[in-house]
Each structure stands twice: as C-alpha cells, then as structure tokens.
C-alpha cells in the first residue's frame, strides 16, 4: 500500500479558510459597500391574514428617499417559482409574488420596498407609509388547518391541501397489519424551526447602464441557480445580462439556497435609479422573511411478528408549507418519506403524504431536508416497537437491519443502498458508550434524585443527488494550481477539501491550490451546495480533472526530459523521472516555450444518479432532574459510515455542528405562532432559544467506514448527518428514562424543562388518585 500523501486524502489538514476569518479578514456581503450605495428596507405585514390598501405618497416626499416599490411597480415580474412537482399527481400552486398585492397571508409578508440614501431615512419612510389593514381569518398549525371549516389560506385549495398522495402499497400494507402479532404506534410532532445562521441574508445590486448589466453580490449557497431563477422566472431578462457574485458566507443550512424577494427588488431598484442598492436583513427580517424548516405531524405504525420482525410500516404524514410554496417546499415531506424505512428490511410500506397551507412563513429545506424528519419517525417507532414486545432497542434493530450480504438492497420506496454494515456501527457505538454498564449509572443517579436515560438512533440519509457538477483545474504560471467549481462553501471548508484532492495526486501543499467559487463570470456552471453533494459530486469532478491535468503534464514533461510519460512520477509540484534526480518543476512546465495552453488545464463533470447513503449510530445518555424538568446530556457517542474520510478534522466539525443543531431542536428550538391571530410569538432571541456551548456534550466521534460502491471516491457525504441522527437519539434517551421511572412513553420535541416537568407531574397526579 502506498504511503499517504502528506496533505492528501485522509489527512487532518487545517482549514485554509480560517486564517483570514479569525483575523477578521473575511468578506461577507454586508462588507461590500460600494461608493454612493443607497440602502433598502422592507415593509412587512403585521397580520397573518389581511386585505389592505397602501398609500406611499407622503413617504416618497421624505428627504433622501429614492424609490418606494409596491406591487403595482413590480406587476410585470414573475413570482418566486416552486421547482418541484409530482409526475403522477401534478399540482398547481399559488403565485408567490415579489410584493403582496391587496392581501397578505403571513406575518412578515412583504408589501413595500423602500430605498433611500441612508438606512435611517429608509426607516423614516417605512414609518410614513400609510397602510389600511382589514384583518381576515387566519389559520396556523397543521391540526387546525385541516379541520372542517378552517379558514382557507387560498380560496382554490379546499381544506388547505396542496396535494394528498400515496407512496407504496396500501393494500399489501393493510393485509400485513391484519396478520400482525402486535402493532406499535407513535403520533409525533416535528416542530418548526428557524435557521438562525450567524450571517443574515444581504444583497447588493450594481447597475451598469452602458451595458444594461446587473451585478448582484449575494451570500448564498449557489450563484448560478440564483441567476437562472432570477433572470428566467422573475426578472425575465437575458441571463448574460446578470453576474452573481457570492463572497464569504456565514452559514446556509439550506435556507440560503433559495431565491428571495429582496434579490429581485434590489435589481429592479438599481435599474430604476441607475444606482447601487444595498439591502441587509436584520434578525427580525430573518425570523419573518426567510424560509423556515421541519414542521411535520406524523402518525406511524409498525406491524410486528412475535419474534420482533417488522412486517409492514404505515405512515400518515402532513407537512406544513406555510402560506406560499418555497423553491423546494413540497419536495421536503414527499422526498423525505422515501427514507422512512430507514436501515430496516421492511418489505411492505405505505405512506400518505399531505402538504398543507397555513398563514405562516413558507417552509423549505433545513439541514437534512426531509431526512431528519424521516429518521425521527422511524427511530421513535422502532423504540416503541421494542417496548411493545419487551425487547431491547439494540435487539429489535439487530433483528431487522438489512444485512451486508443483501447489498445492493432496494427499499420498499425504491432507494438502492449500495453498502453498509449497520450492526457493526451500532455495536461499536454501544461499546464506546459503555451501554452494558448503564444500569449502574442509572442507580447512582437515582440515589441523587435524578433520572438517567439512554437511547440510540440508527439513521440513513441520501446525498449527492443535486445533478451534474463540473470542475476546472489549471496550472498557473508560477506552478500553483487553480480550481474553479460551481459548488459554494458556507463554512464547510471546500477550499481545504478540494486542495487535498489535488494534493493527493500532485503532492503540492494546500496553500499552493487556489479554489474559486461563487462568481458566474469566472465559473461557467454550477449547482451550488445542498444535500451534502459537494464532495460526492464536486469532489469527484475535481479528482478527475486533476487526473486529466496530470496526464497532460506528464506528456509535456516527457518531451522536456526526453523520456516516456510512463517513467514519470509527480510529487511536491515536481515531475521526476522515477529512480533518478532528473526533474522539471510545475512552474518550468507552465513557462515552457511552445506548450499548448489547452494542455495546462482540464475539466471534468460528474453526476450521481442514485445518490449515496451515509449511515450511522448515535447514542445519547441524559440526566433528568424530576424537580425541575431540566435535562443534561452526560454522554454522546457517534459512529458513522461515510464511506471514505477525506479530512478527519473537517468531518468531525461537520458532525459536531449537525449534532448540536439536532440537540437544539430536541431540547429547546421551536417556532411558535399564536393560534388566535397567527402572530409569530418566538420572533426574537428573547423567545426563540438556541443551543449554547454549555448545552452540548463532549462528543465522542468515530467512523466505521464501508466504501461507497457507486461513488468513484468511495465517499458518502457528511454535511447533514449529525442533524439526522441526533434528535431521535436524544428523545429516545429521555423517553427511556421516563418510561423506566414513570411509564411515560411519549414526549414531543422540544423536550423543554416545562414539558418534562408537566409530564412527570401529570403521571404523579394520575397515580395519586
């Protein structure tokens, strides 16, 4: 076996990005302040549902005001598109207007866009706009929205239903349940969450009147997709008339992948005023204007044989869409349903999927995009099945896992798992967590008046299905390497990861590899970043383009060194005749007279049709104080199968971050709307809780990799995995403790101290009667 390359695949190379960031030299969209830029603000609805008239006459006359846009001013624009539909049950969604006309449908709905010389002047103009509101009946919450007689969000969608479709075989499922020895059932809520990335969204539009050309600077998850949607669907302008630049991005998590109203509005204002327009969201804009996540209500049942074998799974899933359809909104519950069988050999499956409108902010992909929701359902259900049959959580999983010898395995929903050893990573996680010694720790905690709980989740997700990604790799005149690629980092460390793939073949240090993303003028195509696809797809493209460039360079060097290309090896940016000291540097190759410039660069494109399937086991151990309901995570173990580890340091960071987001959702995060008037109750950090460092454990993380057979690098993707396995592990641990002590078998996320305390008190009240 060849020795590992110093900066290559598998090495814990420090992040190239961090030096600039920790020195305050990062450049985010809000740092881009062109001279004489005007500033914009959005007037948003204070009502969840209302008709309105608007008068901006007085506001337009205020000092410094450049333009105020209302629906009338943007009536020729297209709406924000939904890019998902069903082939077998096509649906028609309502218009998602750039500015609401006559009627608003959620708190935060945009009704006017004000541009002024300063932010303060824009704010004065916002306050001077006269709006006459007439509140209308509103509905929030899935259970309320589907009640007979509930207010309709859209008149042409009876029952507030967008679509109601089946997945799987209902007849076979019903037959399996009829023969079942026992049935386990859960009814659970996956609460709505608000992303709250560190950097709020921002956009700067610069207009070149001579060329009739727009340059948009936007912190996003993909410049090319934004340009295509804005030009083709919304602004209806030639795509070559717009350049989109994405600088540093302070977190995305799916939410920055989508086009938003403000991006079109800064473009319209810039063309109208022939000036540069800048808009930066404040935290309130984020809470009321950015797509939110999760928000499912699910009832799931498992048909069980006497020995614990799963016979069939039946699910009824409702997903909240909010008031409008965001870019991929309807796909999230429908696509997520395809992962509901999890890691288990479930031959018979049925799921009813309903997508529902409510008078709330639209819902779309949030880290994991339907896969965390699916994992939460099946893992809660599997634990319920274990309790039903008096089996241990590991025993029932071991009984039903898909065996390695069954790979490739086609699930009942059509997913094809290529590889994995699920029992092995579960066993290892239990060993590291000292699972067998838990009863002793539980007894010790009980002596202190505390309740210990231990739980697990074994998850699978699908990655790398964004489509084709192209990488361009070139030799620079100084012997360095430049990589151009259309993925977009928002904190993951792409510049480091791609540099390692180049170093694996060329042996150059990471600082000699220059990675560029996020500029549609520099990079011809790109799908952006989402679905943990950057390494499974973009990484393969970089690896292949680098290989092709290496072949070219050997050919050039063979001529220079008067030898055969097969006798040459590349290391540390030098090409050497094997076994000799005869060499030529990359820099000398680049400057060699007569070299065909096309030989100094290479491109490659890769797309994964079937995706990849990372999987793993999370084990959480919690300590509950019955007197207060406070939960403390005392141990947390993760053993993942990511196929191949590109950089252990980056990988651990991704897993830790995802797990912390899951901890936040499991224990404290929830977007709450008032059921009476649709107000967003949790509209600030005073009311919306985020996890802090003290809320997280010291994670123990290992890999038990089985290389992916459908990906040329063997990788499976890792960006979202931590957020997928964490929620069910934590809640299963909480319920394990509550069940053992109080026979409480259900609690919904977030498991706040109040909810836990109430559940315990209600148990004590019932048993004291």
XYZ file of C-alpha atoms in Angstrom:
769
model
C 0.000 0.000 0.000
C 1.337 3.424 -0.964
C 2.225 5.804 1.842
C -0.393 8.511 2.433
C 0.315 11.872 0.831
C 1.138 14.497 3.450
C -1.739 16.802 2.515
C -3.847 14.242 0.685
C -6.976 12.228 1.285
C -7.421 11.071 4.874
C -5.170 13.716 6.415
C -6.310 16.207 9.086
C -5.211 19.248 7.124
C -6.008 22.519 8.903
C -8.595 24.667 7.172
C -7.119 27.050 4.609
C -10.050 29.390 5.170
C -9.575 30.001 8.862
C -6.539 32.274 8.934
C -8.383 35.093 7.173
C -11.609 34.514 9.053
C -10.145 34.549 12.556
C -8.145 37.671 11.703
C -11.311 39.496 10.699
C -10.377 39.489 7.023
C -13.387 37.556 5.831
C -15.502 39.432 3.305
C -19.224 38.899 3.601
C -21.972 40.561 1.573
C -22.553 43.257 4.170
C -18.852 44.152 3.972
C -19.358 45.065 0.320
C -20.153 48.783 0.457
C -19.773 50.396 -2.969
C -19.398 54.165 -3.003
C -22.684 56.079 -3.045
C -24.751 52.948 -2.469
C -28.340 53.561 -1.438
C -29.929 51.468 1.301
C -33.153 49.496 1.301
C -35.649 48.176 3.822
C -38.780 46.037 3.504
C -42.185 46.940 4.901
C -43.724 43.732 6.219
C -47.218 42.789 7.249
C -48.060 42.811 10.968
C -51.004 40.495 10.267
C -51.159 36.799 9.436
C -54.018 37.391 7.013
C -55.434 40.732 5.954
C -56.592 42.742 2.991
C -55.007 46.157 2.641
C -54.658 49.356 0.706
C -51.405 51.255 0.641
C -50.513 54.927 0.114
C -46.843 55.845 -0.231
C -47.355 59.455 -1.360
C -46.149 61.111 1.831
C -43.278 58.692 2.288
C -41.948 59.299 -1.242
C -41.529 63.000 -0.495
C -39.307 62.481 2.554
C -35.634 63.550 2.387
C -33.268 61.018 0.852
C -35.921 58.663 -0.498
C -35.030 57.337 -3.940
C -37.878 54.978 -4.722
C -40.628 53.045 -2.994
C -41.736 49.891 -4.769
C -45.152 48.349 -4.254
C -46.947 45.526 -6.042
C -48.025 47.912 -8.788
C -44.398 48.735 -9.571
C -43.402 45.076 -9.956
C -46.553 43.758 -11.598
C -44.641 42.681 -14.688
C -42.314 40.434 -12.708
C -42.835 36.719 -12.349
C -43.314 35.217 -8.909
C -40.802 33.128 -6.993
C -41.056 29.649 -8.522
C -41.515 26.274 -6.911
C -39.144 23.904 -8.727
C -40.783 20.672 -7.634
C -43.860 18.870 -8.884
C -45.212 15.337 -8.941
C -45.249 13.401 -12.198
C -48.160 11.192 -11.213
C -50.132 13.773 -9.226
C -49.242 17.199 -10.691
C -50.377 20.187 -8.663
C -50.762 23.887 -9.265
C -49.504 26.185 -6.558
C -50.464 29.801 -5.964
C -48.400 32.766 -7.142
C -45.586 33.714 -4.764
C -45.497 37.441 -5.601
C -42.426 39.627 -5.253
C -44.618 42.059 -3.298
C -48.076 41.233 -1.976
C -50.991 42.905 -3.720
C -54.243 43.654 -1.866
C -53.874 40.705 0.509
C -51.150 39.389 2.830
C -51.010 35.800 4.037
C -48.442 35.661 6.850
C -46.829 37.912 9.397
C -43.802 39.301 7.588
C -45.342 39.156 4.098
C -43.620 41.889 2.048
C -45.753 44.823 0.868
C -43.250 47.574 0.019
C -39.540 48.074 -0.670
C -38.073 51.416 0.336
C -34.769 52.757 -0.995
C -33.108 55.844 0.489
C -29.686 57.406 0.868
C -29.321 56.072 4.417
C -30.844 53.280 6.449
C -32.329 55.803 8.864
C -34.028 57.672 6.022
C -35.401 54.396 4.696
C -36.724 53.607 8.154
C -38.411 57.015 8.387
C -40.075 56.359 5.041
C -41.266 52.921 6.154
C -42.958 54.544 9.136
C -44.575 57.175 6.895
C -46.216 54.660 4.555
C -49.956 54.573 5.176
C -51.489 51.096 5.138
C -55.141 50.454 5.872
C -55.374 46.876 7.144
C -58.533 44.778 7.336
C -57.733 41.594 9.290
C -59.089 38.344 7.878
C -59.455 34.897 9.472
C -56.123 33.106 9.722
C -55.119 29.543 10.436
C -51.832 28.261 11.874
C -50.828 24.746 12.839
C -51.409 21.615 10.785
C -54.104 20.207 13.033
C -56.094 23.446 12.810
C -55.588 23.872 9.071
C -57.215 20.527 8.168
C -60.220 20.886 10.463
C -63.565 21.126 8.672
C -64.488 24.757 8.210
C -60.975 26.075 8.862
C -60.157 29.419 7.196
C -58.706 28.907 3.741
C -55.282 30.329 3.039
C -56.066 30.108 -0.685
C -59.664 30.003 -1.976
C -58.881 27.387 -4.639
C -57.289 24.916 -2.214
C -60.136 23.307 -0.225
C -59.123 22.066 3.176
C -55.841 23.958 2.725
C -54.429 20.899 0.937
C -51.879 21.271 -1.853
C -51.644 17.541 -2.530
C -52.672 14.295 -0.852
C -50.785 11.372 -2.384
C -49.849 7.779 -1.531
C -46.409 6.186 -1.605
C -46.115 2.410 -1.549
C -48.712 -0.358 -1.480
C -51.679 0.329 0.786
C -53.470 -2.960 0.031
C -50.454 -5.084 0.914
C -49.783 -2.959 3.981
C -53.326 -3.361 5.278
C -53.071 -7.120 4.749
C -49.820 -7.312 6.701
C -51.300 -5.387 9.610
C -54.299 -7.706 9.660
C -51.951 -10.660 10.268
C -49.632 -8.903 12.748
C -48.929 -10.346 16.199
C -48.751 -6.793 17.559
C -48.770 -3.213 16.334
C -46.584 -0.378 17.595
C -47.712 3.187 17.003
C -46.454 6.721 17.527
C -48.030 10.100 16.868
C -45.379 12.780 16.856
C -44.777 16.414 16.062
C -41.574 17.542 14.401
C -41.668 21.236 15.358
C -40.980 24.158 13.090
C -37.531 25.672 13.467
C -35.876 28.899 12.326
C -32.394 28.566 10.869
C -30.636 31.491 12.543
C -27.338 31.306 10.714
C -24.766 33.753 12.066
C -24.797 35.958 8.961
C -28.218 37.229 7.970
C -29.010 37.466 4.276
C -27.916 40.511 2.280
C -27.830 41.646 -1.338
C -26.084 44.415 -3.274
C -27.167 45.314 -6.832
C -24.872 47.371 -9.080
C -26.168 48.540 -12.459
C -24.026 49.368 -15.475
C -26.256 51.498 -17.685
C -23.847 51.422 -20.648
C -24.064 47.651 -20.855
C -27.538 47.368 -19.347
C -25.930 44.873 -16.971
C -26.542 43.954 -13.346
C -24.051 42.618 -10.834
C -25.605 41.098 -7.734
C -23.489 40.291 -4.678
C -25.400 37.823 -2.538
C -24.336 35.464 0.246
C -25.984 32.268 -0.911
C -25.478 28.558 -1.472
C -25.122 28.850 -5.227
C -24.720 31.799 -7.589
C -25.688 30.060 -10.810
C -29.035 28.748 -9.628
C -29.954 32.158 -8.263
C -29.050 33.852 -11.547
C -31.071 31.373 -13.572
C -34.186 31.718 -11.435
C -33.995 35.482 -11.122
C -33.396 36.036 -14.844
C -35.642 33.370 -16.310
C -38.527 33.213 -13.842
C -38.699 36.582 -12.122
C -36.974 39.476 -13.925
C -37.462 37.960 -17.393
C -34.127 39.199 -18.693
C -31.281 37.557 -20.633
C -29.059 35.566 -18.333
C -25.932 37.114 -19.824
C -27.101 40.498 -18.546
C -26.507 39.466 -14.940
C -23.453 38.496 -12.934
C -23.900 36.995 -9.467
C -21.024 37.014 -7.017
C -21.050 35.119 -3.733
C -18.385 36.201 -1.221
C -17.803 34.535 2.151
C -20.992 33.048 3.600
C -21.681 32.786 7.317
C -23.844 29.680 7.359
C -26.553 28.472 5.000
C -28.085 25.157 6.166
C -30.349 25.013 3.117
C -32.086 28.307 3.843
C -29.675 30.373 1.730
C -30.105 28.120 -1.295
C -33.353 29.743 -2.383
C -34.129 32.962 -4.268
C -35.859 35.582 -2.156
C -37.942 38.642 -2.893
C -35.245 41.105 -1.895
C -32.848 39.827 -4.583
C -35.301 40.773 -7.327
C -36.206 44.040 -5.606
C -32.631 45.340 -5.339
C -32.220 44.546 -9.046
C -35.387 46.436 -10.006
C -34.452 49.415 -7.833
C -30.899 49.539 -9.204
C -32.139 49.654 -12.795
C -34.820 52.190 -11.982
C -32.488 54.569 -10.118
C -29.333 53.639 -12.066
C -27.578 53.433 -8.724
C -26.169 50.777 -6.446
C -28.690 49.387 -3.959
C -27.831 47.532 -0.761
C -30.151 45.577 1.489
C -29.130 43.740 4.644
C -31.595 41.763 6.730
C -31.809 42.367 10.424
C -32.685 39.474 12.691
C -36.401 40.333 12.531
C -36.284 40.067 8.729
C -34.801 36.607 9.141
C -37.479 35.456 11.568
C -40.333 36.732 9.389
C -38.952 36.602 5.855
C -36.665 33.581 5.447
C -37.889 30.059 4.768
C -38.322 28.035 7.937
C -37.795 24.316 8.497
C -39.338 20.983 9.559
C -42.989 21.307 10.810
C -44.438 17.830 10.279
C -47.177 15.967 12.114
C -46.937 12.211 11.666
C -48.758 9.085 12.767
C -46.759 5.928 12.145
C -47.483 2.247 12.798
C -45.339 -0.891 12.598
C -46.797 -4.361 12.131
C -44.794 -6.832 14.221
C -44.251 -10.563 14.187
C -43.993 -12.363 17.523
C -40.205 -12.600 17.213
C -39.882 -8.859 16.602
C -39.578 -8.943 12.824
C -41.049 -5.899 11.077
C -43.837 -6.983 8.742
C -45.035 -3.635 7.420
C -44.911 0.104 8.069
C -47.805 2.519 7.610
C -47.406 6.294 7.886
C -49.700 9.304 7.673
C -47.570 12.420 7.186
C -48.578 16.064 6.992
C -46.080 18.773 6.076
C -46.725 22.475 6.609
C -45.922 24.566 3.528
C -46.659 27.939 5.088
C -48.556 30.487 3.007
C -46.579 30.149 -0.244
C -44.578 27.415 -1.939
C -40.869 27.990 -1.470
C -38.391 26.662 -4.051
C -38.383 23.027 -2.960
C -41.010 23.204 -0.210
C -43.364 20.409 -1.325
C -40.440 18.100 -2.073
C -39.220 18.063 1.531
C -42.007 15.919 3.078
C -42.547 13.909 -0.098
C -38.857 13.219 -0.702
C -38.255 12.606 2.982
C -40.996 9.967 3.003
C -38.821 7.916 0.677
C -36.352 7.455 3.543
C -38.908 6.344 6.135
C -37.933 2.628 6.037
C -34.543 3.618 7.408
C -31.947 0.870 7.769
C -34.539 -1.849 8.187
C -35.672 -4.711 5.993
C -39.270 -3.573 5.663
C -40.782 -5.313 2.662
C -44.227 -3.747 2.815
C -44.722 0.004 3.163
C -47.328 2.689 2.696
C -47.300 6.402 3.396
C -49.948 9.028 2.868
C -48.297 12.416 2.274
C -50.260 15.628 2.603
C -48.885 19.124 2.136
C -50.886 21.828 3.861
C -51.096 25.612 3.592
C -51.142 27.764 6.736
C -50.873 31.510 7.358
C -47.211 31.284 8.261
C -43.780 31.874 6.743
C -43.066 29.359 3.926
C -41.247 26.150 4.838
C -38.404 24.605 2.859
C -35.197 22.605 3.229
C -33.323 22.900 6.511
C -30.198 20.852 7.199
C -31.187 17.365 6.090
C -34.310 18.400 4.163
C -36.809 15.672 4.989
C -34.285 13.018 6.014
C -34.113 14.157 9.678
C -37.894 14.111 9.777
C -37.963 10.572 8.384
C -35.255 9.310 10.746
C -37.064 10.819 13.709
C -40.278 8.988 12.805
C -38.814 5.544 12.193
C -36.416 5.634 15.145
C -39.136 6.708 17.572
C -41.347 3.973 16.131
C -38.661 1.285 16.449
C -38.187 2.115 20.132
C -41.955 1.948 20.607
C -41.934 -1.473 18.947
C -39.205 -2.636 21.329
C -41.296 -1.562 24.330
C -44.361 -3.248 22.848
C -42.576 -6.610 22.638
C -40.404 -6.124 25.735
C -37.254 -6.226 23.625
C -34.151 -4.093 24.000
C -33.592 -1.275 21.483
C -30.487 -2.958 20.072
C -32.056 -6.401 19.842
C -35.022 -5.266 17.760
C -32.736 -3.270 15.487
C -30.341 -6.173 15.058
C -33.315 -8.375 14.183
C -34.439 -6.061 11.404
C -31.311 -4.462 9.949
C -30.610 -5.001 6.270
C -27.686 -7.441 6.167
C -24.422 -6.534 4.389
C -24.828 -9.601 2.184
C -28.118 -8.151 0.899
C -26.373 -5.179 -0.703
C -27.249 -3.665 -3.046
C -30.664 -3.515 -1.401
C -33.736 -1.842 -2.880
C -36.078 -0.440 -0.241
C -39.845 -0.512 -0.461
C -39.664 3.144 -1.581
C -37.179 2.419 -4.369
C -33.934 3.623 -2.777
C -30.920 1.455 -3.584
C -28.485 1.117 -0.679
C -25.119 0.079 -2.065
C -23.122 -0.694 1.083
C -23.002 -0.679 4.854
C -22.698 -2.781 7.985
C -25.339 -1.383 10.286
C -24.990 -3.876 13.102
C -21.260 -3.166 13.264
C -21.538 0.581 13.838
C -24.361 0.090 16.334
C -22.269 -2.432 18.254
C -19.267 -0.122 18.268
C -21.318 2.857 19.449
C -22.735 0.806 22.309
C -19.232 -0.336 23.295
C -17.864 3.213 23.341
C -20.909 4.416 25.286
C -20.472 1.611 27.839
C -24.113 0.675 27.264
C -23.925 -2.552 29.291
C -22.810 -0.593 32.361
C -25.666 1.883 32.131
C -27.869 0.256 34.817
C -25.199 1.017 37.409
C -25.031 4.654 36.335
C -28.823 4.869 36.457
C -28.866 3.535 40.023
C -26.186 6.010 41.093
C -28.148 8.888 39.574
C -31.340 7.761 41.311
C -29.603 7.980 44.673
C -29.050 11.661 43.880
C -32.709 12.180 42.993
C -32.042 12.161 39.244
C -33.279 10.004 36.366
C -30.818 8.714 33.804
C -31.906 7.702 30.329
C -30.027 6.132 27.435
C -31.177 5.976 23.840
C -29.965 5.373 20.344
C -30.833 6.093 16.774
C -29.547 4.316 13.714
C -30.019 6.514 10.680
C -29.510 6.600 6.935
C -29.792 9.501 4.523
C -29.340 10.098 0.806
C -26.757 12.557 -0.553
C -25.235 13.740 -3.786
C -28.345 13.975 -5.947
C -28.100 17.647 -6.959
C -27.086 16.810 -10.547
C -24.015 17.477 -12.677
C -21.100 19.401 -11.203
C -18.132 20.498 -13.310
C -14.652 21.311 -12.050
C -11.892 23.118 -13.926
C -8.304 22.583 -12.775
C -5.422 24.587 -14.253
C -1.661 25.006 -13.840
C -0.756 28.623 -13.062
C 2.359 30.320 -14.474
C 4.050 30.152 -11.050
C 3.427 26.435 -10.715
C 0.430 26.721 -8.406
C -2.922 25.081 -9.155
C -6.252 26.844 -9.623
C -9.599 25.093 -9.179
C -12.834 26.605 -10.450
C -16.056 24.932 -9.336
C -19.717 25.857 -9.000
C -20.316 24.486 -5.518
C -20.482 27.061 -2.732
C -18.955 26.894 0.713
C -20.862 28.412 3.609
C -18.459 27.240 6.286
C -17.790 23.613 5.344
C -14.178 24.050 4.243
C -14.388 23.406 0.491
C -11.117 25.185 -0.246
C -9.323 22.778 2.057
C -11.116 19.647 0.872
C -10.623 20.337 -2.830
C -6.982 21.259 -2.211
C -6.474 17.852 -0.597
C -7.864 16.086 -3.667
C -5.356 17.985 -5.795
C -2.554 17.299 -3.321
C -3.357 13.585 -3.352
C -2.204 13.456 -6.972
C 0.307 16.326 -7.200
C 1.712 16.407 -3.674
C 1.519 20.203 -3.502
C 0.859 21.986 -0.218
C -2.702 23.282 0.254
C -1.564 26.912 0.112
C -0.497 26.299 -3.482
C -4.012 25.301 -4.513
C -6.367 28.222 -5.120
C -10.062 27.404 -5.155
C -12.598 29.847 -6.576
C -16.355 29.584 -6.222
C -19.368 31.818 -6.415
C -18.767 34.032 -9.469
C -20.873 33.386 -12.548
C -18.458 35.349 -14.771
C -15.478 33.259 -13.676
C -17.217 29.880 -13.500
C -19.497 28.800 -16.323
C -21.825 26.424 -14.482
C -22.673 25.265 -11.005
C -25.425 23.750 -8.932
C -24.346 25.306 -5.667
C -24.242 23.368 -2.435
C -27.065 21.358 -0.923
C -27.893 17.801 0.006
C -24.301 17.097 1.132
C -23.368 16.880 -2.562
C -20.202 18.957 -2.759
C -17.718 16.163 -2.097
C -19.710 13.210 -3.525
C -20.228 15.152 -6.773
C -17.882 18.153 -6.854
C -15.069 16.184 -5.247
C -15.209 13.536 -7.953
C -15.089 16.245 -10.614
C -12.021 17.828 -9.000
C -10.302 14.451 -8.672
C -10.950 13.542 -12.303
C -9.962 16.938 -13.686
C -6.763 16.788 -11.640
C -6.012 13.336 -13.029
C -6.503 14.548 -16.599
C -4.265 17.548 -15.960
C -1.653 15.196 -14.541
C -1.723 13.127 -17.741
C -1.230 16.306 -19.778
C 1.654 17.482 -17.625
C 3.414 14.131 -17.879
C 3.194 14.336 -21.649
C 4.773 17.799 -21.641
C 7.423 16.731 -19.136
C 8.219 13.583 -21.135
C 9.162 15.747 -24.077
C 11.212 18.090 -21.896
C 13.045 15.279 -20.100
C 13.321 13.136 -23.216
C 11.714 10.101 -21.679
C 8.464 8.189 -21.687
C 5.459 9.588 -19.803
C 5.124 6.201 -18.142
C 8.502 6.678 -16.466
C 7.433 9.885 -14.734
C 6.021 10.489 -11.265
C 4.571 13.636 -9.731
C 5.198 14.820 -6.186
C 5.509 18.165 -4.398
C 4.785 20.082 -7.590
C 7.666 18.458 -9.444
C 7.724 15.831 -12.178
C 10.568 13.368 -11.799
C 11.967 10.511 -13.837
C 11.417 7.635 -11.453
C 14.541 6.491 -9.662
C 16.634 9.464 -10.829
C 17.269 13.081 -9.895
C 16.092 14.382 -13.263
C 13.142 16.701 -12.660
C 11.146 19.593 -14.017
C 9.017 21.841 -11.825
C 5.404 22.775 -12.459
C 6.495 26.398 -12.887
C 9.024 25.467 -15.572
C 6.439 23.340 -17.313
C 3.994 26.258 -17.359
C 6.622 28.533 -18.928
C 7.985 26.016 -21.403
C 8.011 27.511 -24.924
C 5.599 26.066 -27.428
C 3.350 24.358 -24.910
C -0.271 24.159 -25.993
C -2.174 26.266 -23.400
C -5.079 23.826 -23.517
C -2.776 21.154 -22.082
C -2.288 23.246 -18.931
C -5.902 22.871 -17.864
C -8.526 20.176 -17.639
C -12.201 19.817 -16.827
C -14.413 17.017 -15.604
C -18.111 16.618 -14.893
C -19.774 14.133 -12.559
C -23.322 13.352 -11.572
C -24.653 10.642 -9.279
C -27.969 9.297 -10.477
C -28.672 7.104 -7.455
C -27.051 9.156 -4.712
C -25.013 7.901 -1.787
C -26.247 6.654 1.573
C -24.272 7.654 4.673
C -25.484 5.967 7.841
C -24.546 5.546 11.453
C -25.488 5.208 15.098
C -25.930 7.922 17.711
C -26.094 7.011 21.411
C -27.185 9.668 23.880
C -27.225 9.470 27.654
C -29.176 12.097 29.569
C -29.800 13.055 33.171
C -33.229 14.400 34.108
C -33.985 16.384 37.254
C -37.609 15.466 38.131
C -37.913 18.501 40.389
C -37.259 20.963 37.556
C -37.534 19.022 34.303
C -34.028 20.131 33.343
C -32.180 17.724 31.071
C -28.417 17.430 30.862
C -26.634 15.392 28.184
C -23.932 13.499 30.041
C -22.580 11.328 27.226
C -22.893 11.333 23.459
C -21.326 8.827 21.065
C -21.460 8.859 17.275
C -20.181 6.112 14.981
C -20.744 6.921 11.316
C -20.216 5.245 7.976
C -19.188 7.936 5.497
C -17.550 5.562 3.048
C -14.166 7.290 2.938
C -12.926 10.114 5.150
C -11.391 12.958 3.175
C -10.331 15.074 6.166
C -10.988 13.803 9.720
C -10.788 17.315 11.166
C -13.339 18.813 8.780
C -15.519 15.733 9.174
C -15.619 15.997 12.970
C -16.551 19.665 12.678
C -19.440 18.877 10.368
C -20.721 16.080 12.600
C -20.395 18.104 15.805
C -22.171 21.088 14.267
C -25.008 18.998 12.895
C -25.450 17.177 16.180
C -25.641 20.491 18.045
C -28.391 21.646 15.695
C -30.242 18.430 16.462
C -29.743 18.995 20.177
C -31.215 22.467 19.775
C -34.296 21.083 18.075
C -34.675 18.193 20.501
C -34.437 20.294 23.650
C -35.313 23.934 23.007
C -35.955 25.236 19.486
C -39.495 25.844 18.252
C -41.164 28.500 16.142
C -44.484 29.260 17.814
C -47.393 31.059 16.151
C -50.364 32.309 18.150
C -53.324 30.116 17.136
C -55.749 33.037 17.514
C -54.167 35.680 15.319
C -51.186 33.996 13.662
C -48.575 36.217 15.286
C -45.056 34.813 15.457
C -44.622 34.563 19.220
C -40.991 33.456 19.014
C -39.867 36.333 16.811
C -36.701 37.308 18.674
C -33.924 35.647 20.635
C -35.788 36.630 23.787
C -38.312 33.921 22.930
C -36.563 31.592 20.458
C -33.921 29.529 22.233
C -30.717 28.401 20.534
C -28.254 25.912 21.999
C -25.085 27.287 23.541
C -21.803 25.502 24.055
C -22.810 24.595 27.611
C -25.888 22.772 26.286
C -23.790 20.322 24.295
C -21.759 17.341 25.455
C -18.185 16.462 24.711
C -18.854 14.355 21.628
C -17.116 11.036 21.082
C -16.974 10.514 17.334
C -15.634 7.607 15.295
C -16.111 6.261 11.811
C -16.799 2.702 10.733
C -16.495 3.293 7.013
C -17.609 0.913 4.292
C -16.625 2.493 0.948
C -19.470 3.500 -1.316
C -19.564 1.298 -4.400
C -21.393 3.831 -6.593
C -19.095 6.798 -5.982
C -15.624 6.853 -7.581
C -14.088 8.322 -4.425
C -15.947 5.894 -2.169
C -17.390 8.818 -0.202
C -20.986 9.064 1.000
C -21.392 12.684 2.167
C -21.455 14.025 5.697
C -22.727 17.596 5.886
C -26.169 16.837 7.278
C -25.684 13.533 9.072
C -25.213 14.981 12.551
C -28.591 16.713 12.386
C -30.281 13.483 11.262
C -29.181 11.056 13.950
C -29.264 13.396 16.924
C -32.934 14.258 17.511
C -34.215 10.665 17.813
C -31.241 9.584 19.926
C -31.849 12.332 22.465
C -35.622 11.928 22.631
C -35.312 8.135 22.821
C -32.918 8.594 25.752
C -35.362 10.918 27.511
C -38.269 8.521 26.998
C -36.182 5.547 28.140
C -35.620 7.245 31.490
C -39.206 8.483 31.816
C -40.601 5.060 30.862
C -38.436 3.200 33.356
C -39.331 5.532 36.227
C -42.863 6.670 35.401
C -44.122 4.593 32.448
C -44.240 7.794 30.357
C -43.785 6.688 26.758
C -44.174 9.931 24.821
C -42.886 13.459 24.744
C -42.670 15.772 21.763
C -39.793 17.982 20.757
C -38.642 20.294 22.071
C -38.385 18.431 25.373
C -38.173 21.616 27.402
C -37.944 21.535 31.197
C -41.557 22.692 31.339
C -42.795 19.814 29.167
C -40.816 17.245 31.077
C -41.900 18.630 34.443
C -45.569 18.664 33.375
C -45.356 15.087 32.068
C -43.932 13.868 35.386
C -46.450 15.829 37.448
C -49.341 14.556 35.339
C -48.127 10.986 35.906
C -47.875 11.597 39.638
C -51.337 13.194 39.712
C -52.945 10.232 37.930
C -51.294 7.739 40.231
C -52.186 9.640 43.391
C -55.938 9.481 42.748
